[in-house]
Amino acid sequence: MGYYLNPDDVIDIYRRESSKPYFVDKTEMLKELIPLVEQQGSYLAVTRPRRFGKSVMAAMIGAFFGKGADSTNVFSQLKIAGEPNFKKHLNQHNLIYIDFSRDVFECESYHEYIGTIKKRLFHDLREAYPEAKIHEEDSLGAALRIVSLTYKNEKFLLIFDEWDYVFHRDYFTETDRGKFTAFLGDLTKGRAYVELAYLTGVLPIKKYSASDTMNHFDEYNMANSDIYDKYFGFTNEEVDELYQRYLQNCATPELSRQDLTDWYDGYQRENGDSLYNPNSVVRALTRNRIKNYWAKAGEYDELKTYVLNDIDGVRESVMLLVAGESVKADLSEYASTATELKYRDEILSVMTVYGYLNYYNGFMRIPNKEIAQMMALLLS
């Protein structure tokens, strides 16, 4: 199997995840994706804060649909096995799976970065489709179209993880980022070979691309839709079940069920239900300890600078939030990254994108004790 084309390691990733003691079965999401695959030409951008299971879900989708290896022994034990179309789609689709943050750390320019990705996929395509006449000067979109036409309308299911990697690295310029979104657009938009394109990351894609570059993607984030919310984060019922496992697994349990609610719950869905941070819940249960597991990331220091410098009066809003108040804000004021922000709502929107704030019904608030600790530090 190839590096990007029908990779078998994506199944190993999900197999390991599903064998962990505090694994939660989210395969019912596949039931919602199967009709989209069958109708073909669907485009989903599912964005979430860090540590909300985005990569695990991407691996699940790839492991189920992709031809890379037989994953029957993984999925036959999970909820999706009860669906009537289970066998029809299990490992029956050509998969192109690209994690844009993977194995590119030595690249020092956009040209080198995108060239590395193109070279790997070209190699995969030439090995799998030797009759297709792919030339070096072809774009990846053109290469896939050539393959599709040569091999009787061959189709592909595309999964792009960490799509926003180029927005989090200083050596990429704004011009580079524009080229990258144009690259994604060329690879997906209006392409007959696309069965499903599934893209995930932290940043909302339509805010950072040209007006028509990525407008074919339907975007689902934590603030604008609850269609896929329950698959990213743990529900109250799922945490109840995990807590019972914890009591059985742990010889000397130190956590109460209320601890998990106080520290990791409170990310509100559009329908009003709340979700737990899955990463923090699993770490707390595994380590038998309640603490702040939300490690600081690079954007935290940038956000702290805005608060300490009181850009557009944002410090007062943060003080109210830390005091337990809700703050009205316009989430449409998304900014692409936590750099060069000028307005209060931009700053609060970025905090929401990165998971520091919860947005519901036009108001922002701190979701739980874990984030309250970090937000309080922004004031110091």
Coordinates of C-alpha atoms in Angstrom, one line a residue:
M1 CA 0.0 0.0 0.0
G2 CA 1.1 3.6 -0.5
Y3 CA 2.1 6.5 1.7
Y4 CA -1.0 8.5 1.0
L5 CA -3.0 6.1 -1.3
N6 CA -4.7 3.3 0.7
P7 CA -2.3 3.4 3.6
D8 CA -2.5 0.5 6.0
D9 CA -1.2 2.3 9.0
V10 CA -4.4 4.3 9.4
I11 CA -6.1 1.0 10.4
D12 CA -3.3 0.3 13.0
I13 CA -3.8 3.8 14.5
Y14 CA -7.5 3.2 15.0
R15 CA -7.1 -0.4 16.1
R16 CA -4.8 0.8 18.9
E17 CA -7.2 3.5 19.9
S18 CA -10.2 1.1 20.0
S19 CA -8.3 -1.3 22.3
K20 CA -7.6 1.3 25.0
P21 CA -9.5 0.9 28.3
Y22 CA -11.3 4.2 28.1
F23 CA -12.2 4.0 24.4
V24 CA -15.7 5.4 23.4
D25 CA -17.3 3.9 20.3
K26 CA -18.2 6.8 18.0
T27 CA -18.6 4.7 14.9
E28 CA -22.3 5.8 14.5
M29 CA -20.8 8.8 12.7
L30 CA -20.0 6.4 9.8
K31 CA -23.8 5.7 9.5
E32 CA -24.2 9.4 8.7
L33 CA -21.3 9.5 6.2
I34 CA -22.3 6.4 4.2
P35 CA -25.2 8.1 2.4
L36 CA -22.8 11.0 1.5
V37 CA -20.3 8.6 0.0
E38 CA -23.1 6.8 -1.9
Q39 CA -24.4 10.1 -3.5
Q40 CA -20.7 11.1 -4.2
G41 CA -19.3 14.6 -4.4
S42 CA -19.8 15.6 -0.8
Y43 CA -17.4 18.0 1.0
L44 CA -17.2 18.2 4.8
A45 CA -15.0 20.5 6.9
V46 CA -15.3 19.5 10.6
T47 CA -13.3 21.8 12.8
R48 CA -12.8 21.6 16.5
P49 CA -10.4 22.9 19.2
R50 CA -7.3 21.0 20.0
R51 CA -7.6 17.7 21.9
F52 CA -11.1 17.0 20.9
G53 CA -10.5 13.8 18.9
K54 CA -10.3 15.1 15.4
S55 CA -7.4 12.9 14.3
V56 CA -9.0 9.8 15.9
M57 CA -12.2 10.4 14.0
A58 CA -10.3 11.0 10.7
A59 CA -8.5 7.7 11.3
M60 CA -11.8 5.9 12.0
I61 CA -13.2 7.1 8.7
G62 CA -10.1 6.1 6.8
A63 CA -9.8 2.7 8.5
F64 CA -13.5 1.9 7.7
F65 CA -13.8 3.0 4.1
G66 CA -10.2 2.5 2.9
K67 CA -8.8 -0.4 1.0
G68 CA -5.4 -0.3 2.7
A69 CA -6.1 -3.4 4.8
D70 CA -8.9 -5.6 6.2
S71 CA -10.3 -3.9 9.3
T72 CA -13.2 -6.4 9.8
N73 CA -11.8 -7.5 13.2
V74 CA -11.8 -3.9 14.4
F75 CA -15.3 -2.7 13.3
S76 CA -17.2 -6.0 13.7
Q77 CA -17.1 -5.4 17.4
L78 CA -18.4 -1.8 17.2
K79 CA -21.8 -0.2 16.7
I80 CA -21.4 0.3 13.0
A81 CA -21.4 -3.4 12.5
G82 CA -25.2 -3.5 13.0
E83 CA -25.9 -1.2 10.0
P84 CA -27.3 -2.9 6.9
N85 CA -24.6 -1.3 4.6
F86 CA -21.7 -2.3 6.9
K87 CA -20.1 -4.9 4.6
K88 CA -21.0 -3.0 1.4
H89 CA -18.6 -0.2 2.4
L90 CA -16.1 -1.7 4.7
N91 CA -12.7 -1.5 3.0
Q92 CA -14.3 -0.9 -0.4
H93 CA -13.0 2.5 -1.3
N94 CA -9.8 4.0 -2.6
L95 CA -8.6 6.3 0.1
I96 CA -6.2 9.2 -0.1
Y97 CA -5.3 10.1 3.5
I98 CA -3.0 13.1 4.1
D99 CA -2.0 14.4 7.5
F100 CA -0.5 17.8 6.5
S101 CA 1.5 18.0 9.7
R102 CA 3.2 14.6 9.3
D103 CA 6.8 14.0 8.3
V104 CA 7.3 17.5 7.0
F105 CA 9.3 19.0 9.9
E106 CA 12.5 19.3 7.9
C107 CA 10.9 21.4 5.2
E108 CA 12.1 25.0 5.2
S109 CA 9.8 26.5 2.6
Y110 CA 6.4 26.2 1.1
H111 CA 7.9 25.0 -2.2
E112 CA 9.7 22.2 -0.4
Y113 CA 6.7 21.4 1.7
I114 CA 4.1 21.0 -1.0
G115 CA 6.7 19.5 -3.3
T116 CA 7.2 16.7 -0.8
I117 CA 3.5 16.0 -0.5
K118 CA 3.1 16.0 -4.3
K119 CA 6.1 13.7 -4.8
R120 CA 4.8 11.1 -2.3
L121 CA 1.3 11.0 -3.9
F122 CA 2.7 10.9 -7.4
H123 CA 4.8 7.9 -6.4
D124 CA 1.7 6.1 -5.0
L125 CA -0.4 6.8 -8.1
R126 CA 2.2 5.6 -10.6
E127 CA 2.7 2.4 -8.7
A128 CA -1.1 1.7 -8.4
Y129 CA -2.0 3.0 -11.8
P130 CA 0.9 2.4 -14.2
E131 CA -1.2 3.0 -17.4
A132 CA -2.0 6.6 -16.3
K133 CA 0.3 9.1 -18.1
I134 CA 1.1 11.5 -15.2
H135 CA 3.7 14.2 -15.9
E136 CA 5.8 16.0 -13.3
E137 CA 4.3 19.4 -14.3
D138 CA 0.7 18.1 -13.6
S139 CA -1.0 19.3 -10.5
L140 CA -2.3 16.7 -8.0
G141 CA -5.8 17.4 -9.2
A142 CA -4.9 16.9 -12.8
A143 CA -3.0 13.7 -11.9
L144 CA -6.0 12.2 -10.1
R145 CA -8.3 13.2 -13.0
I146 CA -5.9 11.4 -15.5
V147 CA -6.0 8.3 -13.3
S148 CA -9.8 8.5 -13.1
L149 CA -10.3 8.8 -16.8
T150 CA -7.7 6.2 -17.6
Y151 CA -9.1 3.6 -15.2
K152 CA -12.9 3.8 -16.1
N153 CA -14.0 6.6 -13.8
E154 CA -12.0 5.6 -10.7
K155 CA -13.2 7.3 -7.6
F156 CA -11.4 8.4 -4.4
L157 CA -12.4 9.2 -0.8
L158 CA -10.2 12.1 0.4
I159 CA -9.3 12.7 4.1
F160 CA -7.2 15.7 5.1
D161 CA -6.1 15.9 8.7
E162 CA -4.4 19.0 10.2
W163 CA -5.5 21.0 7.1
D164 CA -4.4 24.3 8.9
Y165 CA -0.8 23.3 9.6
V166 CA 0.5 26.0 7.3
F167 CA -1.3 28.6 9.4
H168 CA 0.6 27.6 12.6
R169 CA 4.2 27.7 11.2
D170 CA 6.0 31.0 11.0
Y171 CA 8.0 30.1 7.9
F172 CA 4.9 30.1 5.8
T173 CA 3.9 33.5 4.5
E174 CA 0.4 34.8 3.7
T175 CA 1.2 34.2 0.1
D176 CA 2.1 30.6 0.9
R177 CA -1.2 30.1 2.8
G178 CA -3.1 31.4 -0.2
K179 CA -1.3 29.0 -2.5
F180 CA -2.2 26.2 -0.1
T181 CA -5.9 26.8 0.0
A182 CA -5.8 27.2 -3.8
F183 CA -4.1 23.8 -3.9
L184 CA -6.8 22.2 -1.8
G185 CA -9.4 23.8 -4.0
D186 CA -7.8 22.5 -7.1
L187 CA -7.6 19.0 -5.6
T188 CA -11.3 18.9 -4.7
K189 CA -13.6 21.4 -6.3
G190 CA -15.6 20.2 -9.3
R191 CA -13.7 16.9 -9.4
A192 CA -15.7 14.0 -10.6
Y193 CA -13.3 11.5 -8.9
V194 CA -14.3 12.7 -5.4
E195 CA -16.6 10.3 -3.5
L196 CA -16.2 12.3 -0.3
A197 CA -13.8 14.9 0.8
Y198 CA -13.4 15.1 4.6
L199 CA -11.2 17.9 6.1
T200 CA -10.5 18.5 9.7
G201 CA -8.4 20.9 11.8
V202 CA -8.7 23.7 14.4
L203 CA -9.3 26.7 12.2
P204 CA -12.6 27.3 10.2
I205 CA -11.6 26.9 6.6
K206 CA -13.9 29.4 4.9
K207 CA -12.5 32.3 6.9
Y208 CA -8.9 31.7 5.6
S209 CA -9.4 31.0 1.9
A210 CA -10.3 33.2 -1.0
S211 CA -14.0 33.9 -1.4
D212 CA -14.6 31.0 -3.8
T213 CA -11.6 28.7 -3.2
M214 CA -13.1 26.4 -0.6
N215 CA -16.8 27.4 -0.7
H216 CA -17.8 23.9 -1.8
F217 CA -17.1 22.6 1.7
D218 CA -19.9 22.4 4.2
E219 CA -18.4 23.5 7.5
Y220 CA -19.3 22.3 10.9
N221 CA -17.7 23.8 14.0
M222 CA -18.6 23.8 17.7
A223 CA -20.6 27.0 17.4
N224 CA -22.6 26.7 14.2
S225 CA -24.1 23.2 14.1
D226 CA -24.8 20.2 16.3
I227 CA -24.9 17.7 13.5
Y228 CA -21.6 16.1 14.3
D229 CA -21.0 17.5 17.8
K230 CA -21.7 14.3 19.8
Y231 CA -18.8 12.5 17.9
F232 CA -16.3 15.1 19.1
G233 CA -16.2 15.2 22.9
F234 CA -17.9 12.9 25.4
T235 CA -21.6 13.1 26.4
N236 CA -22.7 12.9 30.0
E237 CA -23.9 9.3 29.4
E238 CA -20.5 8.3 27.9
V239 CA -18.7 9.7 30.9
D240 CA -21.0 7.8 33.3
E241 CA -20.0 4.6 31.5
L242 CA -16.3 5.5 31.6
Y243 CA -16.5 6.3 35.3
Q244 CA -17.9 2.9 36.0
R245 CA -15.0 1.3 34.1
Y246 CA -12.6 3.4 36.1
L247 CA -14.1 2.2 39.4
Q248 CA -13.6 -1.4 38.2
N249 CA -10.1 -0.8 36.8
C250 CA -8.6 1.3 39.6
A251 CA -7.6 -0.3 42.9
T252 CA -7.7 3.0 44.8
P253 CA -9.9 5.5 42.9
E254 CA -9.3 9.1 43.9
L255 CA -11.7 10.8 41.5
S256 CA -15.4 11.5 42.1
R257 CA -17.9 11.6 39.2
Q258 CA -18.6 15.2 40.1
D259 CA -14.9 16.1 39.7
L260 CA -15.1 15.1 36.0
T261 CA -18.1 17.4 35.5
D262 CA -16.6 20.3 37.3
W263 CA -13.3 20.1 35.5
Y264 CA -13.9 18.9 32.0
D265 CA -17.6 19.4 31.1
G266 CA -19.4 22.5 29.8
Y267 CA -18.7 22.8 26.0
Q268 CA -22.2 23.6 24.9
R269 CA -23.7 22.3 21.7
E270 CA -26.1 24.3 19.6
N271 CA -29.0 22.3 21.0
G272 CA -28.1 23.2 24.6
D273 CA -26.5 19.9 25.6
S274 CA -22.9 19.9 26.9
L275 CA -19.8 17.9 26.1
Y276 CA -16.7 17.0 28.0
N277 CA -13.1 17.4 26.8
P278 CA -12.4 13.8 25.8
N279 CA -8.6 14.1 26.1
S280 CA -8.7 15.5 29.7
V281 CA -11.3 12.9 30.9
V282 CA -9.3 10.0 29.6
R283 CA -6.1 11.3 31.1
A284 CA -7.7 12.0 34.5
L285 CA -9.1 8.4 34.6
T286 CA -5.9 6.8 33.3
R287 CA -3.7 8.7 35.8
N288 CA -6.3 8.6 38.7
R289 CA -5.8 12.3 39.2
I290 CA -7.8 15.5 38.6
K291 CA -5.6 18.3 37.2
N292 CA -5.3 20.7 34.3
Y293 CA -4.3 18.5 31.3
W294 CA -4.8 21.3 28.7
A295 CA -1.1 22.0 28.1
K296 CA -0.3 25.5 26.9
A297 CA 0.2 25.9 23.2
G298 CA 1.9 28.6 21.2
E299 CA -1.3 30.7 20.7
Y300 CA -1.7 30.9 24.5
D301 CA 1.3 33.3 24.9
E302 CA 0.0 35.4 22.0
L303 CA -3.4 35.7 23.6
K304 CA -1.9 36.6 26.9
T305 CA -0.1 39.5 25.2
Y306 CA -3.4 40.9 23.9
V307 CA -5.0 40.6 27.4
L308 CA -2.1 42.2 29.2
N309 CA -2.0 45.0 26.6
D310 CA -5.8 45.4 26.9
I311 CA -6.3 45.5 23.1
D312 CA -9.7 47.0 22.4
G313 CA -10.7 46.6 26.1
V314 CA -10.5 42.8 26.0
R315 CA -9.0 42.6 29.5
E316 CA -12.3 43.7 31.2
S317 CA -14.1 40.9 29.2
V318 CA -11.6 38.3 30.4
M319 CA -12.0 39.5 34.0
L320 CA -15.7 39.1 33.8
L321 CA -15.3 35.6 32.3
V322 CA -12.9 34.5 35.0
A323 CA -15.4 35.8 37.6
G324 CA -18.0 33.4 36.1
E325 CA -19.9 35.8 34.0
S326 CA -21.0 35.4 30.4
V327 CA -19.9 38.0 27.8
K328 CA -21.8 38.9 24.7
A329 CA -19.6 38.7 21.5
D330 CA -20.0 38.3 17.8
L331 CA -18.4 35.0 16.7
S332 CA -18.5 36.1 13.1
E333 CA -15.4 38.1 13.9
Y334 CA -13.1 35.1 13.3
A335 CA -9.4 35.9 12.8
S336 CA -7.1 33.4 11.0
T337 CA -4.6 33.0 13.8
A338 CA -3.8 34.5 17.2
T339 CA -1.6 37.1 15.5
E340 CA -2.2 40.7 14.7
L341 CA -5.6 40.9 16.2
K342 CA -7.1 44.4 16.6
Y343 CA -10.6 44.0 18.0
R344 CA -12.1 42.5 21.2
D345 CA -14.5 40.2 19.3
E346 CA -11.6 38.9 17.2
I347 CA -9.6 38.0 20.3
L348 CA -12.6 36.3 22.0
S349 CA -13.4 34.5 18.8
V350 CA -9.9 33.1 18.5
M351 CA -10.2 32.0 22.2
T352 CA -13.3 30.1 21.2
V353 CA -11.7 28.5 18.2
Y354 CA -8.9 27.2 20.3
G355 CA -11.2 25.9 23.0
Y356 CA -10.6 28.4 25.8
L357 CA -14.2 29.7 25.6
N358 CA -17.6 28.2 25.0
Y359 CA -20.0 30.0 22.6
Y360 CA -23.8 29.6 22.9
N361 CA -26.7 31.9 21.9
G362 CA -24.4 34.9 21.3
F363 CA -22.6 34.7 24.6
M364 CA -19.2 33.4 25.5
R365 CA -18.2 31.9 28.8
I366 CA -15.5 29.7 30.4
P367 CA -16.7 26.1 30.2
N368 CA -15.1 24.5 33.3
K369 CA -12.4 24.6 36.0
E370 CA -9.7 23.3 33.8
I371 CA -10.0 26.3 31.4
A372 CA -10.8 28.7 34.2
Q373 CA -7.3 28.1 35.6
M374 CA -5.7 28.9 32.2
M375 CA -7.9 32.0 31.6
A376 CA -7.0 33.4 35.1
L377 CA -3.3 33.1 34.2
L378 CA -4.0 35.4 31.2
L379 CA -4.6 38.2 33.7
S380 CA -1.3 37.7 35.6

